CSV table of C-alpha atoms and ligand atoms in Angstrom, one decimal:
chain,number,residue,atom,x,y,z
A,1,UNK,CA,112.3,124.6,90.9
A,2,UNK,CA,110.4,121.4,91.2
A,3,UNK,CA,109.9,119.9,94.7
A,4,UNK,CA,111.3,116.0,94.6
A,5,UNK,CA,109.0,113.5,96.0
A,6,UNK,CA,109.0,112.4,99.4
A,7,UNK,CA,110.3,109.0,99.0
A,8,UNK,CA,114.0,110.6,97.7
A,9,UNK,CA,114.5,111.8,101.4
A,10,UNK,CA,113.9,108.4,102.5
A,11,UNK,CA,116.4,106.9,100.2
A,12,UNK,CA,119.1,109.5,101.2
A,13,UNK,CA,118.8,108.3,104.4
A,14,UNK,CA,118.4,104.7,104.2
A,15,UNK,CA,114.9,104.5,105.3
A,16,UNK,CA,113.4,103.3,101.7
A,17,UNK,CA,115.8,99.9,101.8
A,18,UNK,CA,114.5,99.2,105.9
A,19,UNK,CA,111.3,99.8,104.5
A,20,UNK,CA,111.7,97.3,101.4
A,21,UNK,CA,113.2,94.7,104.1
A,22,UNK,CA,109.7,94.9,106.7
A,23,UNK,CA,107.8,94.6,103.6
A,24,UNK,CA,109.4,91.7,102.5
A,25,UNK,CA,109.2,90.1,106.0
A,26,UNK,CA,105.7,90.0,105.3
A,27,UNK,CA,105.9,87.8,102.7
A,28,UNK,CA,106.6,84.6,105.1
A,29,UNK,CA,103.0,84.8,106.3
A,30,UNK,CA,101.8,87.2,103.7
A,31,UNK,CA,99.4,89.7,104.7
A,32,UNK,CA,100.1,92.5,102.3
A,33,UNK,CA,96.4,92.7,101.3
A,34,UNK,CA,93.4,92.7,103.6
A,35,UNK,CA,92.8,89.1,102.8
A,36,UNK,CA,96.1,87.9,104.9
A,37,UNK,CA,96.1,84.6,103.5
A,38,UNK,CA,99.3,83.5,105.9
A,39,UNK,CA,101.0,81.6,103.1
A,40,UNK,CA,104.7,81.6,102.9
A,41,UNK,CA,105.3,83.6,99.4
A,42,UNK,CA,109.1,83.7,100.1
A,43,UNK,CA,109.2,79.7,100.5
A,44,UNK,CA,107.1,79.2,97.0
A,45,UNK,CA,103.6,79.1,98.3
A,46,UNK,CA,101.1,81.2,96.9
A,47,UNK,CA,97.7,82.3,98.5
A,48,UNK,CA,94.3,83.6,97.1
A,49,UNK,CA,96.1,86.0,94.6
A,50,UNK,CA,98.2,83.9,93.0
A,51,UNK,CA,101.3,85.7,92.7
A,52,UNK,CA,104.8,84.5,93.1
A,53,UNK,CA,107.5,85.7,95.1
A,54,UNK,CA,109.0,87.4,91.7
A,55,UNK,CA,107.2,91.0,90.4
A,56,UNK,CA,105.3,89.8,87.9
A,57,UNK,CA,104.6,92.8,85.6
A,58,UNK,CA,101.8,92.4,82.3
A,59,UNK,CA,102.4,95.7,80.4
A,60,UNK,CA,104.0,99.0,81.5
A,61,UNK,CA,104.6,102.1,79.1
A,62,UNK,CA,102.9,105.8,79.0
A,63,UNK,CA,99.2,105.8,79.4
A,64,UNK,CA,96.3,108.3,78.9
A,65,UNK,CA,93.4,106.7,80.3
A,66,UNK,CA,94.0,108.0,83.9
A,67,UNK,CA,92.2,111.2,85.3
A,68,UNK,CA,93.6,114.2,83.6
A,69,UNK,CA,95.6,115.7,85.9
A,70,UNK,CA,97.6,112.1,86.1
A,71,UNK,CA,97.7,111.5,82.4
A,72,UNK,CA,98.8,115.0,81.4
A,73,UNK,CA,100.1,115.1,78.2
A,74,UNK,CA,102.8,112.8,78.1
A,75,UNK,CA,101.1,109.8,79.7
A,76,UNK,CA,101.1,108.5,83.5
A,77,UNK,CA,104.0,105.8,83.3
A,78,UNK,CA,101.7,103.1,84.1
A,79,UNK,CA,103.1,99.4,85.0
A,80,UNK,CA,100.4,96.9,85.3
A,81,UNK,CA,100.9,94.4,87.9
A,82,UNK,CA,99.7,90.8,87.2
A,83,UNK,CA,97.5,89.2,89.4
A,84,UNK,CA,94.9,90.6,92.1
A,85,UNK,CA,93.7,89.7,95.5
A,86,UNK,CA,90.0,90.6,94.4
A,87,UNK,CA,88.3,88.5,91.7
A,88,UNK,CA,85.3,90.7,90.3
A,89,UNK,CA,83.3,89.1,88.2
A,90,UNK,CA,83.6,92.0,85.7
A,91,UNK,CA,87.0,93.1,86.0
A,92,UNK,CA,88.2,94.8,82.7
A,93,UNK,CA,91.7,93.8,83.5
A,94,UNK,CA,90.6,90.0,83.9
A,95,UNK,CA,93.2,88.6,81.2
A,96,UNK,CA,96.0,89.8,83.8
A,97,UNK,CA,94.6,89.6,86.9
A,98,UNK,CA,92.7,86.5,86.9
A,99,UNK,CA,93.9,84.4,83.9
A,100,UNK,CA,97.1,83.0,83.8
A,101,UNK,CA,98.7,83.3,80.2
A,102,UNK,CA,101.6,83.0,80.3
A,103,UNK,CA,102.5,85.3,77.3
A,104,UNK,CA,100.8,88.5,79.2
A,105,UNK,CA,103.6,87.6,82.4
A,106,UNK,CA,106.6,89.2,82.8
A,107,UNK,CA,108.6,88.1,86.1
A,108,UNK,CA,111.0,90.8,87.0
A,109,UNK,CA,114.0,90.7,89.0
A,110,UNK,CA,114.3,93.6,91.6
A,111,UNK,CA,116.8,95.5,89.1
A,112,UNK,CA,114.7,94.7,86.0
A,113,UNK,CA,111.4,96.3,87.8
A,114,UNK,CA,113.9,99.5,88.6
A,115,UNK,CA,115.0,99.7,84.9
A,116,UNK,CA,111.2,99.2,84.0
A,117,UNK,CA,110.4,102.9,86.4
A,118,UNK,CA,113.7,104.3,85.0
A,119,UNK,CA,112.6,103.6,81.5
A,120,UNK,CA,109.3,105.6,82.3
A,121,UNK,CA,110.9,108.2,83.3
A,122,UNK,CA,113.4,108.7,80.0
A,123,UNK,CA,109.8,108.6,77.9
A,124,UNK,CA,108.7,111.4,79.6
A,125,UNK,CA,106.0,110.1,81.7
A,126,UNK,CA,104.6,112.3,84.2
A,127,UNK,CA,104.9,109.8,87.4
A,128,UNK,CA,105.0,106.3,88.0
A,129,UNK,CA,101.6,104.9,88.2
A,130,UNK,CA,101.1,101.7,90.0
A,131,UNK,CA,98.5,99.5,88.8
A,132,UNK,CA,97.2,96.9,91.3
A,133,UNK,CA,100.5,96.9,93.3
A,134,UNK,CA,99.5,95.5,96.9
A,135,UNK,CA,100.7,91.9,96.2
A,136,UNK,CA,104.1,92.8,95.0
A,137,UNK,CA,104.9,95.8,97.6
A,138,UNK,CA,108.4,94.3,98.9
A,139,UNK,CA,109.5,94.2,95.3
A,140,UNK,CA,108.2,97.2,94.1
A,141,UNK,CA,109.6,99.4,96.9
A,142,UNK,CA,113.1,97.7,96.7
A,143,UNK,CA,113.1,98.6,92.7
A,144,UNK,CA,112.2,102.1,94.5
A,145,UNK,CA,115.2,101.9,96.3
A,146,UNK,CA,117.4,100.9,93.4
A,147,UNK,CA,115.7,103.5,90.9
A,148,UNK,CA,116.0,106.6,93.4
A,149,UNK,CA,119.7,105.5,93.7
A,150,UNK,CA,119.9,105.7,89.8
A,151,UNK,CA,118.2,109.3,89.6
A,152,UNK,CA,114.8,108.5,89.7
A,153,UNK,CA,112.5,111.5,90.7
A,154,UNK,CA,108.9,110.8,89.5
A,155,UNK,CA,105.9,111.2,92.1
A,156,UNK,CA,104.5,107.5,92.5
A,157,UNK,CA,100.6,106.9,92.1
A,158,UNK,CA,99.3,104.0,94.0
A,159,UNK,CA,96.6,102.7,92.0
A,160,UNK,CA,94.6,100.4,94.1
A,161,UNK,CA,91.3,98.3,94.2
A,162,UNK,CA,91.2,99.5,98.2
A,163,UNK,CA,91.4,96.1,99.7
A,164,UNK,CA,94.5,96.9,101.6
A,165,UNK,CA,96.0,96.5,105.2
A,166,UNK,CA,96.3,99.5,107.2
A,167,UNK,CA,99.8,98.4,109.0
A,168,UNK,CA,101.1,97.5,105.3
A,169,UNK,CA,99.5,100.9,104.0
A,170,UNK,CA,101.3,102.5,107.1
A,171,UNK,CA,105.0,101.8,105.5
A,172,UNK,CA,104.1,103.4,102.4
A,173,UNK,CA,104.0,106.8,104.2
A,174,UNK,CA,106.5,108.8,102.7
A,175,UNK,CA,106.7,106.7,99.5
A,176,UNK,CA,103.6,106.8,97.9
A,177,UNK,CA,102.7,110.5,96.6
A,178,UNK,CA,99.4,109.9,95.1
A,179,UNK,CA,96.5,107.4,96.4
A,180,UNK,CA,94.7,106.4,94.1
A,181,UNK,CA,92.0,104.0,95.4
A,182,UNK,CA,88.7,102.6,94.7
A,183,UNK,CA,85.8,102.6,97.1
A,184,UNK,CA,83.9,99.6,94.8
A,185,UNK,CA,81.1,98.7,97.3
A,186,UNK,CA,78.8,99.9,99.9
A,187,UNK,CA,77.7,96.7,100.6
A,188,UNK,CA,79.8,93.8,102.0
A,189,UNK,CA,77.5,91.3,100.5
A,190,UNK,CA,77.6,92.3,96.9
A,191,UNK,CA,81.5,92.6,97.6
A,192,UNK,CA,81.8,88.9,98.3
A,193,UNK,CA,79.2,87.9,95.8
A,194,UNK,CA,81.0,89.9,92.8
A,195,UNK,CA,84.4,90.5,94.0
A,196,UNK,CA,85.0,87.3,96.0
A,197,UNK,CA,86.2,89.9,98.6
A,198,UNK,CA,85.2,89.0,102.5
A,199,UNK,CA,85.0,92.6,104.7
A,200,UNK,CA,85.8,94.7,101.3
A,201,UNK,CA,83.8,97.6,103.2
A,202,UNK,CA,85.4,97.7,106.6
A,203,UNK,CA,88.8,96.7,104.7
A,204,UNK,CA,88.9,99.6,102.3
A,205,UNK,CA,87.1,102.4,104.4
A,206,UNK,CA,89.8,101.6,106.8
A,207,UNK,CA,92.2,101.7,104.2
A,208,UNK,CA,91.2,105.5,102.5
A,209,UNK,CA,91.0,107.0,106.1
A,210,UNK,CA,94.7,106.0,106.6
A,211,UNK,CA,95.3,107.2,102.9
A,212,UNK,CA,93.7,110.4,103.9
A,213,UNK,CA,96.0,110.5,107.2
A,214,UNK,CA,98.9,110.7,105.2
A,215,UNK,CA,98.1,113.0,102.5
A,216,UNK,CA,95.2,115.0,103.4
A,217,UNK,CA,92.2,116.0,101.1
A,218,UNK,CA,94.0,118.6,99.1
A,219,UNK,CA,95.0,117.5,95.8
A,220,UNK,CA,98.6,119.1,95.1
A,221,UNK,CA,99.3,120.7,91.6
A,222,UNK,CA,102.9,121.4,90.3
A,223,UNK,CA,103.6,123.9,88.1
A,224,UNK,CA,102.7,122.5,84.9
A,225,UNK,CA,98.9,121.4,86.6
A,226,UNK,CA,99.7,118.0,87.0
A,227,UNK,CA,99.2,116.5,90.8
A,228,UNK,CA,102.2,116.0,92.5
A,229,UNK,CA,100.7,114.7,95.8
A,230,UNK,CA,96.7,114.0,97.2
A,231,UNK,CA,94.5,111.2,97.9
A,232,UNK,CA,91.0,110.6,94.5
A,233,UNK,CA,89.2,107.9,95.6
A,234,UNK,CA,87.5,106.4,92.5
A,235,UNK,CA,83.6,104.9,92.4
A,236,UNK,CA,82.8,103.1,89.5
A,237,UNK,CA,79.1,103.0,89.2
A,238,UNK,CA,77.4,99.9,88.9
A,239,UNK,CA,74.1,98.5,86.9
A,240,UNK,CA,71.2,98.2,88.7
A,241,UNK,CA,73.0,99.9,92.3
A,242,UNK,CA,74.9,96.9,92.7
A,243,UNK,CA,78.1,99.2,94.2
A,244,UNK,CA,76.1,100.8,97.2
A,245,UNK,CA,77.1,104.3,95.3
A,246,UNK,CA,74.8,106.2,98.2
A,247,UNK,CA,76.8,104.1,101.1
A,248,UNK,CA,79.9,104.9,99.5
A,249,UNK,CA,79.7,108.7,99.0
A,250,UNK,CA,77.9,109.1,102.6
A,251,UNK,CA,81.1,107.5,104.0
A,252,UNK,CA,83.3,109.9,101.8
A,253,UNK,CA,81.4,113.1,103.2
A,254,UNK,CA,80.6,111.7,106.8
A,255,UNK,CA,84.4,109.9,107.7
A,256,UNK,CA,86.4,111.6,105.5
A,257,UNK,CA,85.6,115.3,104.0
A,258,UNK,CA,83.6,116.7,101.5
A,259,UNK,CA,86.7,118.1,100.3
A,260,UNK,CA,88.1,114.7,98.9
A,261,UNK,CA,88.5,114.7,95.3
A,262,UNK,CA,86.0,112.1,93.6
A,263,UNK,CA,86.6,110.3,90.6
A,264,UNK,CA,82.6,108.9,89.5
A,265,UNK,CA,83.3,106.8,86.6
A,266,UNK,CA,80.6,106.0,84.4
A,267,UNK,CA,83.0,103.4,82.2
A,268,UNK,CA,81.4,100.3,83.3
A,269,UNK,CA,81.0,97.7,80.3
A,270,UNK,CA,79.9,93.8,80.4
A,271,UNK,CA,83.2,91.6,80.4
A,272,UNK,CA,84.3,88.6,81.8
A,273,UNK,CA,82.0,86.7,83.7
A,274,UNK,CA,79.3,89.8,84.2
A,275,UNK,CA,77.0,88.0,81.1
A,276,UNK,CA,76.1,85.6,83.8
A,277,UNK,CA,75.1,88.0,86.4
A,278,UNK,CA,72.2,90.5,85.4
A,279,UNK,CA,72.0,93.0,85.9
A,280,UNK,CA,75.9,93.4,85.2
A,281,UNK,CA,75.4,92.3,81.7
A,282,UNK,CA,74.3,95.7,80.5
A,283,UNK,CA,76.3,99.2,80.3
A,284,UNK,CA,75.0,101.9,82.9
A,285,UNK,CA,72.0,103.8,81.7
A,286,UNK,CA,72.2,107.7,81.7
A,287,UNK,CA,69.4,107.9,84.4
A,288,UNK,CA,71.6,105.6,86.6
A,289,UNK,CA,74.3,108.1,86.2
A,290,UNK,CA,72.6,110.6,86.3
A,291,UNK,CA,71.2,109.5,90.2
A,292,UNK,CA,74.8,108.7,91.4
A,293,UNK,CA,75.8,112.3,90.5
A,294,UNK,CA,72.8,113.8,92.2
A,295,UNK,CA,73.5,111.5,95.1
A,296,UNK,CA,77.0,113.1,95.3
A,297,UNK,CA,75.9,116.7,94.9
A,298,UNK,CA,73.2,115.6,97.8
A,299,UNK,CA,75.8,114.5,100.2
A,300,UNK,CA,77.9,117.7,99.5
A,301,UNK,CA,81.3,116.2,97.7
A,302,UNK,CA,82.9,118.3,95.3
A,303,UNK,CA,83.2,115.9,91.8
A,304,UNK,CA,86.6,116.3,90.6
A,305,UNK,CA,85.6,114.2,87.6
A,306,UNK,CA,82.8,112.9,85.8
A,307,UNK,CA,82.8,110.8,82.7
A,308,UNK,CA,80.8,110.6,79.5
A,309,UNK,CA,78.5,107.5,79.2
A,310,UNK,CA,80.3,106.5,75.8
A,311,UNK,CA,83.6,106.4,77.3
A,312,UNK,CA,83.5,102.8,77.8
A,313,UNK,CA,84.8,102.5,74.5
A,314,UNK,CA,88.1,103.8,75.8
A,315,UNK,CA,88.4,101.3,77.9
A,316,UNK,CA,88.3,98.0,76.9
A,317,UNK,CA,92.2,96.7,76.9
A,318,UNK,CA,93.4,93.6,75.3
A,319,UNK,CA,96.7,92.7,76.9
A,320,UNK,CA,97.2,89.7,74.3
A,321,UNK,CA,98.4,93.1,72.1
A,322,UNK,CA,101.7,94.5,72.5
A,323,UNK,CA,99.6,98.1,72.9
A,324,UNK,CA,96.6,97.0,74.9
A,325,UNK,CA,95.1,100.3,74.9
A,326,UNK,CA,95.5,100.8,71.2
B,1,SF4,S1,98.6,89.8,98.7
B,1,SF4,FE1,97.9,87.4,98.0
B,1,SF4,S2,99.0,86.0,99.3
B,1,SF4,FE2,99.3,88.1,100.2
B,1,SF4,S3,97.3,88.0,101.7
B,1,SF4,FE3,96.6,88.7,99.6
B,1,SF4,S4,95.7,87.4,98.6
B,1,SF4,FE4,97.2,86.7,100.2
């Protein structure tokens, strides 16, 4: 028999609603992400992410571009949230994270967001994959409480840039089944220059330590071979070594565990503002990616997933289309 996700237990005892209320309190002086702007979003102010007080979704549907144990045959149940608390010059989702085209944004009530989750379950998706959820966490957890009451039983994937607040992550314990964070940089100066994210290294490392504390190093599979619980750290190799790959990998090995599942990504391609930030104006070379693989090996890390260098062509979404990944 399939095991129920742990948020179902929290829903039954009323704890899920209590966590949603605790998260909502944080909106009055917003500290949902590591930036901690302190603006009153409940009162209509907006912070650096520009996110309003209503969950804003750009696209939802089955998605086949995640790691195989998450996408499976039927697809991950992706919900792409609009806005972002980082501002990467090379963001592949820049249309929804940094540009503000009204047609690429759908403002949803908590009930409507719960309905989206239930639709993804009815469509046969293997999980609910929350993409860039941090700035809408109060609304998401409140929606999850409603959806659980209506029969949602899919595992929750928390798919994040890693620029997180540890106290906020503690409120997600028992709610998130699969943490899927990026560790984008090993150098704060680069994180500031290229992503406008002060103290990214300290914040993201503290965040993945908290995720590791919650779910451990082992990835759990269900009877269908799909991931049902665990931590998978993504690192996108950038041209010219700009991501600080060596530092990131050494951190994982030294401060988490060599057993943590690593997804070492080669899918970088120049987009958004990358053309004016050489060497980001070119793809990663085969030599650069192989060097990254070698660094992982030297750090003693087990690589869960690696990518073909030509995989970039498969990851060029256009969110102005009904099917952005067609
Ligand atoms: S979620 Fe947005 S408003 Fe809140 S702290 Fe982060 S960037 Fe600021």
